[in-house]
Short mmCIF file of C-alpha atoms in Angstrom, two decimals:
data_model
loop_
_atom_site.label_atom_id
_atom_site.label_comp_id
_atom_site.label_asym_id
_atom_site.label_seq_id
_atom_site.Cartn_x
_atom_site.Cartn_y
_atom_site.Cartn_z
CA THR O 1 153.39 50.34 76.08
CA TRP O 2 151.69 47.32 74.29
CA ASP O 3 151.75 43.97 76.22
CA SER O 4 153.84 42.42 73.49
CA SER O 5 154.91 42.87 69.89
CA GLY O 6 151.97 40.80 68.81
CA ASP O 7 149.35 42.53 70.87
CA HIS O 8 146.16 42.55 68.90
CA HIS O 9 145.26 45.96 70.20
CA ASP O 10 148.23 47.48 68.31
CA PRO O 11 146.92 48.86 65.04
CA TYR O 12 150.09 47.27 63.28
CA ASN O 13 148.51 43.84 64.22
CA TRP O 14 145.01 44.46 63.13
CA SER O 15 143.69 41.92 60.36
CA SER O 16 143.88 42.93 56.91
CA MET O 17 140.17 43.18 56.72
CA ARG O 18 139.94 45.76 59.53
CA LYS O 19 142.71 47.82 58.04
CA VAL O 20 141.13 47.77 54.63
CA SER O 21 137.65 48.81 56.04
CA VAL O 22 139.38 51.68 57.85
CA ALA O 23 141.07 52.74 54.73
CA LEU O 24 137.87 52.58 52.66
CA ILE O 25 136.03 54.87 55.15
CA VAL O 26 138.61 57.54 55.37
CA SER O 27 139.34 57.35 51.66
CA LEU O 28 135.61 57.90 50.84
CA GLY O 29 135.97 60.84 53.21
CA GLN O 30 138.76 62.21 51.19
CA LEU O 31 136.89 61.59 48.04
CA VAL O 32 134.26 64.13 49.11
CA THR O 33 137.05 66.67 49.76
CA LEU O 34 138.53 66.23 46.22
CA MET O 35 135.02 66.36 44.61
CA SER O 36 134.18 69.42 46.46
CA THR O 37 137.30 71.15 45.29
CA SER O 38 136.52 70.37 41.54
CA MET O 39 132.70 69.93 41.20
CA MET O 40 132.06 73.49 40.83
CA ALA O 41 134.38 73.73 37.73
CA ALA O 42 131.57 72.30 35.56
CA VAL O 43 129.16 75.04 36.59
CA LEU O 44 131.24 78.14 37.19
CA THR O 45 129.77 80.07 34.23
CA GLN O 46 126.14 79.47 35.63
CA ILE O 47 127.18 80.40 39.14
CA GLY O 48 128.97 83.60 37.94
CA ALA O 49 125.83 84.46 35.87
CA ASP O 50 123.31 83.94 38.76
CA LEU O 51 125.56 85.78 41.36
CA HIS O 52 126.49 88.66 38.71
CA LEU O 53 130.11 87.96 38.87
CA GLY O 54 133.08 88.43 36.62
CA SER O 55 135.39 85.56 35.84
CA THR O 56 137.99 86.58 38.49
CA ALA O 57 135.39 86.84 41.35
CA THR O 58 133.95 83.55 40.10
CA GLN O 59 137.41 82.02 40.55
CA VAL O 60 137.72 83.35 43.88
CA ILE O 61 134.64 81.41 44.99
CA PHE O 62 135.89 78.20 43.37
CA SER O 63 139.33 78.57 44.95
CA ILE O 64 138.52 79.78 48.36
CA PHE O 65 137.56 76.18 49.43
CA ILE O 66 141.27 75.40 49.03
CA LEU O 67 142.25 78.33 51.28
CA GLY O 68 140.17 76.51 53.99
CA LEU O 69 142.37 73.52 53.42
CA ALA O 70 145.38 75.74 54.25
CA PHE O 71 144.82 76.72 57.64
CA ALA O 72 142.39 74.36 59.31
CA PRO O 73 144.72 71.44 59.14
CA PHE O 74 146.89 72.97 61.92
CA LEU O 75 143.84 72.59 64.23
CA ILE O 76 142.85 69.39 63.01
CA ALA O 77 146.32 67.90 63.35
CA ALA O 78 146.64 69.23 66.81
CA LEU O 79 143.35 67.89 68.06
CA SER O 80 143.95 64.53 66.36
CA GLU O 81 147.18 64.24 68.34
CA MET O 82 145.52 65.34 71.45
CA TYR O 83 142.23 63.10 71.41
CA GLY O 84 142.80 60.75 68.42
CA ARG O 85 141.91 60.44 65.01
CA ARG O 86 138.18 59.32 65.15
CA PRO O 87 136.47 62.03 67.10
CA VAL O 88 138.35 64.75 65.11
CA TRP O 89 137.50 63.04 61.66
CA ILE O 90 133.84 62.61 62.63
CA ALA O 91 133.51 66.36 63.99
CA SER O 92 135.33 67.80 60.88
CA ASN O 93 133.06 65.90 58.52
CA LEU O 94 130.02 67.14 60.21
CA PHE O 95 131.21 70.80 60.02
CA TYR O 96 131.75 70.23 56.35
CA ILE O 97 128.36 68.92 55.86
CA LEU O 98 126.58 71.94 57.41
CA TRP O 99 128.53 74.71 55.70
CA ASN O 100 128.63 72.88 52.27
CA ALA O 101 124.83 72.51 52.47
CA LEU O 102 124.48 76.19 53.29
CA CYS O 103 126.50 77.55 50.44
CA PRO O 104 123.58 77.70 47.77
CA VAL O 105 120.85 78.42 50.25
CA SER O 106 120.84 82.09 49.48
CA PRO O 107 121.99 83.86 46.12
CA SER O 108 124.43 85.67 48.07
CA VAL O 109 128.23 86.29 47.14
CA GLY O 110 128.95 86.63 50.95
CA LEU O 111 127.37 83.32 52.09
CA MET O 112 128.70 81.30 49.12
CA THR O 113 132.31 82.73 49.88
CA VAL O 114 132.13 82.14 53.73
CA GLY O 115 130.39 78.75 53.26
CA ARG O 116 133.06 77.40 50.70
CA PHE O 117 135.81 78.54 53.03
CA LEU O 118 134.48 76.83 56.21
CA ALA O 119 133.26 73.89 54.18
CA GLY O 120 137.01 73.59 53.07
CA SER O 121 138.10 73.87 56.63
CA GLY O 122 136.02 70.94 57.58
CA ALA O 123 136.89 68.76 54.51
CA SER O 124 140.59 69.27 55.24
CA ALA O 125 140.34 66.38 57.67
CA GLY O 126 140.26 64.08 54.57
CA ILE O 127 143.46 65.47 53.34
CA THR O 128 145.16 65.88 56.75
CA LEU O 129 144.36 62.60 58.56
CA THR O 130 144.16 59.84 55.73
CA GLY O 131 147.94 59.59 55.38
CA PRO O 132 148.60 59.50 59.18
CA ILE O 133 145.83 56.97 59.70
CA LEU O 134 147.40 54.82 57.00
CA ALA O 135 150.81 55.33 58.96
CA ASP O 136 149.17 54.32 62.25
CA MET O 137 148.31 50.90 60.69
CA TYR O 138 150.87 49.90 58.18
CA ARG O 139 154.74 49.69 58.56
CA PRO O 140 157.11 51.64 56.26
CA GLU O 141 157.71 48.65 53.97
CA HIS O 142 153.99 48.55 53.12
CA ARG O 143 153.60 52.26 52.77
CA GLY O 144 153.25 52.21 48.91
CA ARG O 145 150.48 49.41 48.93
CA SER O 146 148.70 51.22 51.92
CA LEU O 147 148.81 54.59 49.84
CA ALA O 148 147.57 52.57 46.71
CA LEU O 149 144.73 51.33 48.68
CA ALA O 150 143.72 54.60 50.36
CA THR O 151 144.14 56.75 47.35
CA PHE O 152 142.44 54.71 44.66
CA ILE O 153 139.02 56.07 45.31
CA PRO O 154 139.70 59.68 46.42
CA TYR O 155 142.13 60.27 43.52
CA LEU O 156 139.05 59.87 41.36
CA GLY O 157 137.48 62.79 43.06
CA PRO O 158 138.96 65.38 40.65
CA ALA O 159 137.66 63.62 37.71
CA LEU O 160 134.40 62.39 39.07
CA GLY O 161 133.32 65.92 40.48
CA PRO O 162 133.13 67.81 37.27
CA ILE O 163 131.70 64.74 35.34
CA ILE O 164 128.87 64.44 38.06
CA GLY O 165 128.48 68.29 38.22
CA GLY O 166 128.14 68.49 34.32
CA VAL O 167 125.32 65.75 34.46
CA ILE O 168 123.53 67.26 37.40
CA SER O 169 123.68 70.74 36.07
CA GLN O 170 121.82 69.72 33.00
CA HIS O 171 118.83 68.33 34.89
CA LEU O 172 118.92 70.19 38.26
CA PRO O 173 119.84 73.72 39.64
CA TRP O 174 123.38 73.97 40.47
CA GLY O 175 122.66 74.10 44.33
CA TRP O 176 121.94 70.38 44.22
CA LEU O 177 125.65 69.75 43.64
CA PHE O 178 126.38 70.99 47.18
CA TRP O 179 123.41 69.26 48.62
CA ILE O 180 124.04 65.90 47.09
CA LEU O 181 127.62 65.92 48.34
CA SER O 182 126.52 66.84 51.76
CA MET O 183 124.09 63.87 51.89
CA PHE O 184 126.79 61.51 50.50
CA ASP O 185 129.37 62.61 53.24
CA ALA O 186 126.37 62.16 55.83
CA VAL O 187 126.06 58.67 54.82
CA ILE O 188 129.94 58.05 55.05
CA VAL O 189 130.06 59.87 58.47
CA LEU O 190 127.15 57.59 59.79
CA VAL O 191 129.38 54.60 58.62
CA GLY O 192 132.30 55.98 60.37
CA ILE O 193 130.44 56.35 63.63
CA VAL O 194 129.61 52.76 63.60
CA PHE O 195 132.71 51.08 62.14
CA LEU O 196 135.60 53.54 62.39
CA PRO O 197 138.01 52.54 65.31
CA GLU O 198 140.57 54.80 66.80
CA CYS O 199 143.99 53.86 65.43
CA TYR O 200 146.32 56.48 66.74
CA THR O 201 148.79 54.54 69.03
CA PRO O 202 149.63 57.27 71.66
CA SER O 203 145.87 57.87 72.07
CA LEU O 204 145.17 54.00 72.52
CA LEU O 205 147.92 53.82 74.86
CA ARG O 206 146.73 56.78 76.95
CA LYS O 207 143.28 55.23 77.12
CA LYS O 208 144.86 51.84 78.07
CA ALA O 209 146.76 53.45 80.96
CA ALA O 210 143.81 55.43 82.03
CA LEU O 211 141.77 52.30 82.12
CA HIS O 212 144.14 50.48 84.22
CA ARG O 213 144.53 53.53 86.54
CA ASN O 214 140.83 53.92 86.99
CA ARG O 215 140.44 50.17 87.91
CA ARG O 216 143.21 50.54 90.55
CA ASP O 217 141.75 53.68 91.99
CA ALA O 218 138.26 52.43 91.97
CA ALA O 219 139.16 49.38 93.95
CA ASN O 220 140.89 51.65 96.57
CA ALA O 221 138.73 54.54 96.64
CA PRO O 222 135.86 55.29 99.28
CA LEU O 223 132.30 55.29 98.10
CA SER O 224 131.94 59.06 98.47
CA SER O 225 134.41 59.66 95.78
CA PHE O 226 131.96 58.76 93.23
CA SER O 227 129.26 61.23 94.24
CA LYS O 228 130.48 64.19 91.96
CA HIS O 229 128.36 64.33 88.71
CA PRO O 230 130.57 64.15 85.54
CA LEU O 231 129.06 67.62 84.42
CA THR O 232 130.98 69.23 87.19
CA LEU O 233 134.12 68.75 85.02
CA LEU O 234 132.63 71.37 82.64
CA LEU O 235 132.59 73.99 85.42
CA ASP O 236 136.36 73.21 86.49
CA LYS O 237 138.43 76.23 85.66
CA ALA O 238 141.67 74.03 85.85
CA PHE O 239 140.23 71.81 83.04
CA TYR O 240 139.93 74.70 80.49
CA GLN O 241 143.52 76.02 81.55
CA ASP O 242 144.93 72.60 80.84
CA LEU O 243 143.12 72.23 77.66
CA SER O 244 144.29 75.64 76.45
CA ALA O 245 147.92 74.96 77.08
CA ARG O 246 147.79 71.57 75.60
CA LEU O 247 145.96 73.01 72.48
CA GLY O 248 148.43 75.80 72.27
CA ALA O 249 151.31 73.47 72.28
CA HIS O 250 149.86 71.22 69.65
CA LEU O 251 148.93 74.11 67.35
CA ILE O 252 152.35 75.48 67.63
CA ARG O 253 154.00 72.16 66.57
CA PRO O 254 153.11 72.35 62.84
CA LEU O 255 154.40 75.92 62.44
CA GLY O 256 157.60 74.86 64.42
CA LEU O 257 158.11 72.09 61.95
CA LEU O 258 157.73 74.49 59.15
CA ILE O 259 160.07 76.96 60.61
CA TYR O 260 162.91 74.97 62.15
CA ARG O 261 163.01 71.88 60.02
CA PRO O 262 164.58 72.47 56.64
CA VAL O 263 163.28 69.37 55.07
CA ILE O 264 159.75 70.49 55.54
CA GLN O 265 160.54 73.67 53.85
CA VAL O 266 161.98 71.93 50.81
CA ILE O 267 159.12 69.45 50.62
CA ALA O 268 156.63 72.33 51.11
CA LEU O 269 158.04 74.23 48.14
CA ILE O 270 157.78 71.53 45.57
CA MET O 271 154.52 70.41 46.79
CA ALA O 272 153.12 73.88 46.71
CA LEU O 273 154.30 74.48 43.10
CA ASN O 274 152.94 71.13 41.93
CA PHE O 275 149.37 71.63 43.66
CA ALA O 276 149.07 75.12 42.49
CA ILE O 277 149.64 74.20 38.78
CA TYR O 278 147.25 71.27 39.29
CA CYS O 279 144.61 73.54 40.79
CA LEU O 280 145.01 75.99 38.05
CA LEU O 281 144.60 73.42 35.33
CA LEU O 282 141.55 72.21 37.21
CA SER O 283 139.87 75.35 37.37
CA THR O 284 140.18 76.10 33.60
CA TYR O 285 139.80 72.68 32.23
CA ALA O 286 136.00 72.85 31.62
CA THR O 287 136.38 76.36 30.29
CA LEU O 288 138.77 75.28 27.75
CA TRP O 289 136.42 72.68 26.26
CA ILE O 290 133.32 74.86 26.38
CA GLU O 291 134.80 78.12 24.98
CA ARG O 292 137.65 76.86 22.85
CA TYR O 293 136.17 73.57 21.54
CA GLY O 294 132.41 74.36 21.74
CA GLU O 295 131.45 71.47 23.79
CA SER O 296 128.49 71.39 26.03
CA ALA O 297 128.90 71.13 29.86
CA THR O 298 128.02 67.35 29.81
CA ILE O 299 130.43 66.46 27.00
CA SER O 300 133.20 68.69 28.18
CA SER O 301 133.06 67.11 31.59
CA LEU O 302 134.00 63.80 29.94
CA ASN O 303 137.44 65.06 29.33
CA TYR O 304 138.06 64.83 32.97
CA ILE O 305 138.42 61.07 32.42
CA ALA O 306 141.94 61.95 31.26
CA ILE O 307 142.45 63.28 34.86
CA ALA O 308 141.25 59.95 36.20
CA ILE O 309 143.43 58.04 34.21
CA GLY O 310 146.39 59.94 35.41
CA THR O 311 145.31 59.56 39.17
CA ILE O 312 144.71 55.76 38.84
CA THR O 313 148.05 55.23 37.04
CA ALA O 314 149.78 57.22 39.82
CA SER O 315 148.09 55.63 42.81
CA GLN O 316 148.03 51.84 41.69
CA ALA O 317 151.18 51.53 39.55
CA GLY O 318 153.06 54.20 41.56
CA GLY O 319 152.11 52.56 44.98
CA HIS O 320 153.46 49.22 43.93
CA LEU O 321 156.76 50.75 42.36
CA MET O 322 157.23 52.59 45.68
CA ASP O 323 157.26 49.64 47.67
CA TRP O 324 159.56 47.70 45.11
CA ILE O 325 162.12 50.61 45.48
CA TYR O 326 161.91 50.60 49.28
CA ARG O 327 162.49 46.83 49.41
CA SER O 328 165.43 46.99 46.93
CA LEU O 329 167.12 49.80 48.87
CA LYS O 330 166.22 48.31 52.32
CA ALA O 331 168.04 44.98 51.04
CA ARG O 332 171.37 47.07 50.42
CA HIS O 333 171.23 48.34 54.11
CA HIS O 334 173.05 45.92 56.38
CA ASP O 335 171.00 47.04 59.43
CA GLY O 336 167.85 46.72 57.29
CA ALA O 337 166.51 50.24 58.18
CA PRO O 338 166.64 52.63 55.06
CA THR O 339 166.06 56.29 55.70
CA PRO O 340 163.19 58.45 54.27
CA GLU O 341 165.61 59.21 51.52
CA SER O 342 164.73 55.78 50.11
CA ARG O 343 161.47 57.59 48.77
CA VAL O 344 163.48 60.03 46.58
CA PRO O 345 164.05 57.78 43.61
CA PHE O 346 160.19 57.50 43.23
CA LEU O 347 159.94 61.22 42.83
CA VAL O 348 162.09 61.25 39.69
CA PRO O 349 159.40 60.07 37.28
CA GLY O 350 156.98 62.59 38.80
CA VAL O 351 159.29 65.62 38.25
CA LEU O 352 159.98 64.51 34.72
CA LEU O 353 156.39 63.90 33.65
CA ILE O 354 154.93 67.15 35.04
CA PRO O 355 156.65 69.51 32.56
CA VAL O 356 156.14 67.23 29.63
CA GLY O 357 152.33 66.95 30.33
CA ILE O 358 151.95 70.65 30.94
CA LEU O 359 153.63 71.57 27.54
CA LEU O 360 151.86 68.91 25.49
CA TYR O 361 148.44 70.03 26.98
CA GLY O 362 149.27 73.71 26.59
CA TRP O 363 150.37 73.55 22.92
CA SER O 364 147.77 71.09 21.78
CA ALA O 365 145.13 73.34 23.19
CA GLU O 366 146.75 76.46 21.66
CA ARG O 367 146.75 74.90 18.16
CA ARG O 368 143.28 73.45 18.78
CA LEU O 369 144.58 69.79 17.98
CA ASN O 370 142.31 66.80 18.37
CA TRP O 371 140.99 66.33 21.82
CA VAL O 372 142.86 63.12 22.31
CA VAL O 373 146.04 64.95 22.23
CA VAL O 374 145.05 67.39 24.79
CA ASP O 375 143.73 64.56 27.04
CA VAL O 376 146.88 62.63 26.66
CA GLY O 377 148.84 65.83 27.78
CA THR O 378 146.61 66.14 30.74
CA ALA O 379 146.87 62.53 31.87
CA ILE O 380 150.76 62.60 31.74
CA PHE O 381 150.82 66.04 33.79
CA VAL O 382 148.30 64.39 36.41
CA THR O 383 150.31 61.04 36.69
CA GLY O 384 153.30 63.05 37.38
CA SER O 385 151.73 65.34 39.84
CA PHE O 386 150.12 62.56 41.79
CA VAL O 387 153.33 60.52 41.90
CA LEU O 388 155.27 63.43 43.22
CA SER O 389 152.68 63.99 45.86
CA GLN O 390 152.52 60.32 46.85
CA GLY O 391 156.30 60.13 47.19
CA MET O 392 156.37 63.37 49.29
CA LEU O 393 153.74 62.10 51.71
CA ALA O 394 155.52 58.73 52.00
CA TYR O 395 158.78 60.75 52.93
CA LEU O 396 156.83 62.78 55.54
CA LEU O 397 155.21 59.64 57.13
CA ASP O 398 158.68 57.91 57.39
CA GLU O 399 160.38 60.77 59.08
CA PHE O 400 157.42 62.01 61.35
CA THR O 401 155.68 58.99 62.60
CA THR O 402 153.96 60.08 65.74
CA HIS O 403 153.55 63.60 64.53
CA ALA O 404 152.67 62.73 60.93
CA ALA O 405 149.50 64.82 61.05
CA SER O 406 151.36 67.88 62.10
CA ALA O 407 154.04 67.31 59.53
CA ASN O 408 151.51 66.93 56.76
CA ALA O 409 149.69 70.10 57.78
CA ALA O 410 152.98 72.03 57.91
CA ALA O 411 154.00 70.83 54.55
CA ARG O 412 150.52 71.37 52.73
CA MET O 413 149.90 75.02 54.11
CA LEU O 414 151.89 76.73 51.26
CA SER O 415 150.35 74.16 48.80
CA ASN O 416 146.87 75.22 49.69
CA ILE O 417 147.57 78.98 49.82
CA LEU O 418 149.07 78.81 46.27
CA GLY O 419 146.26 76.40 45.24
CA PHE O 420 143.98 79.32 46.24
CA VAL O 421 145.93 81.96 44.30
CA PHE O 422 146.74 80.44 40.98
CA PRO O 423 143.34 79.85 39.93
CA ILE O 424 142.49 83.57 40.47
CA PHE O 425 144.95 84.75 37.89
CA ALA O 426 144.45 81.86 35.52
CA PRO O 427 141.96 83.73 33.15
CA ASP O 428 144.39 86.81 32.98
CA LEU O 429 147.42 84.36 32.46
CA TYR O 430 145.73 82.69 29.54
CA ALA O 431 144.36 85.82 28.10
CA ALA O 432 147.71 87.28 27.83
CA LEU O 433 149.83 84.36 26.93
CA GLY O 434 147.40 81.83 25.46
CA TYR O 435 147.43 78.24 26.54
CA GLY O 436 150.74 77.68 24.71
CA TRP O 437 153.01 80.10 26.25
CA GLY O 438 151.06 80.26 29.54
CA ASN O 439 151.58 76.59 30.25
CA SER O 440 155.22 77.01 28.98
CA LEU O 441 155.75 79.56 31.78
CA LEU O 442 154.41 77.21 34.32
CA GLY O 443 156.60 74.36 32.93
CA PHE O 444 159.66 76.38 32.98
CA ILE O 445 159.08 77.52 36.50
CA PHE O 446 158.62 74.00 37.63
CA VAL O 447 161.74 72.69 36.01
CA ALA O 448 163.71 75.60 37.68
CA VAL O 449 162.32 75.07 41.02
CA GLY O 450 161.40 71.29 41.11
CA TRP O 451 163.91 69.39 39.31
CA PRO O 452 166.88 70.06 41.73
CA ILE O 453 164.77 69.20 44.74
CA PRO O 454 165.06 65.27 44.43
CA LEU O 455 168.68 65.71 44.13
CA VAL O 456 168.83 67.92 47.13
CA LEU O 457 166.85 65.51 49.20
CA TRP O 458 169.11 62.51 48.07
CA VAL O 459 172.42 64.17 48.69
CA TYR O 460 171.51 66.48 51.72
CA GLY O 461 168.35 64.91 53.16
CA SER O 462 169.83 63.66 56.31
CA ARG O 463 171.29 67.07 57.18
CA LEU O 464 167.90 68.81 56.38
CA ARG O 465 166.17 66.56 58.55
#
């Protein structure tokens, strides 16, 4: 344990400047993840033409990055709870840099597909670890403020990606989209190596205990005990057996949470549907403006500013609203300890705004109304989508503190699987039903599945947990 409640080694007691610097570094890493997800949207037509692919196959290359985000978090969460956040965050980003840079090296569908999947696997550290890192440093009553701080920059990624991609594609081959992102992330990793501290409390306490134990053993040990070279550890069979057993136990934890904790299943369901619809919209947004409104790649990418407006509104206004709701409910509890269900009222604006935005976006695009109306609908939908995501993440962080990374990985697995699938059938959906009825179908499904969930969590949350 820590020496006292005010121990300066405890991440809860770090200075505000140190916490902000950590949040800035990991949020820039998550920005790269979200930009990588969306940047290809502006050049999908060019990539499809160069690789001789149809629209469905091109969508697979776009969305397979998201499939990488589905399964790698299990390993990343396990390793981060074994060895700490810092080394796993750095290693995962280096893995992303390598495979993202290799994607456009050869005009090969196979390399592009494998590269996108493995790049997504490495980039998943941004989504998997950012929330838990914040939970390591900020107490529950400051959860909204911390999420507002750490999501402001990355939530711009879905909008900045296509805008930057559209501009770059007008002046450089599309391969530079990948290389520029890899170079940007390389700079972030260098900054992280120098300035990012370990903040996972169990890892810090293990290191503290090991330090005291080593000092005690060193004082009592004979000189001959220091004769072994450290590299002999690599030849120790017992070391690998222990590593395998520990890793297996940590890998099973997210799956166990998903199977045996009903609250994770409920959260995973609404998060998955929300994220899948969002990915579908993101993958077809540039195509809408280019093919239906006749805009150039550069001009069409400017419509992604509507997405930026939605994400900024959700992260900043939503973060402060979340803390206000939490403080209000905390004041009503005589013991001063509200449950994770205190986050549920924050979900209500999100689940209401999502279908409103989807319908306005779909029918205004169907009727070719002024671009402002389409963008307003998009901004409303994105605001609701990110408010819902923020509230669900806060719920998970409140309930699963020490194992927040595993809970986050478990809850997001279905999200990323559906986020991979939905963009693939998007062209066929809109070809068959148009933007109006196509989006109406998505909106009706969300209302049927998503609207009851806040009520279920509010009434039955304690039982589900």
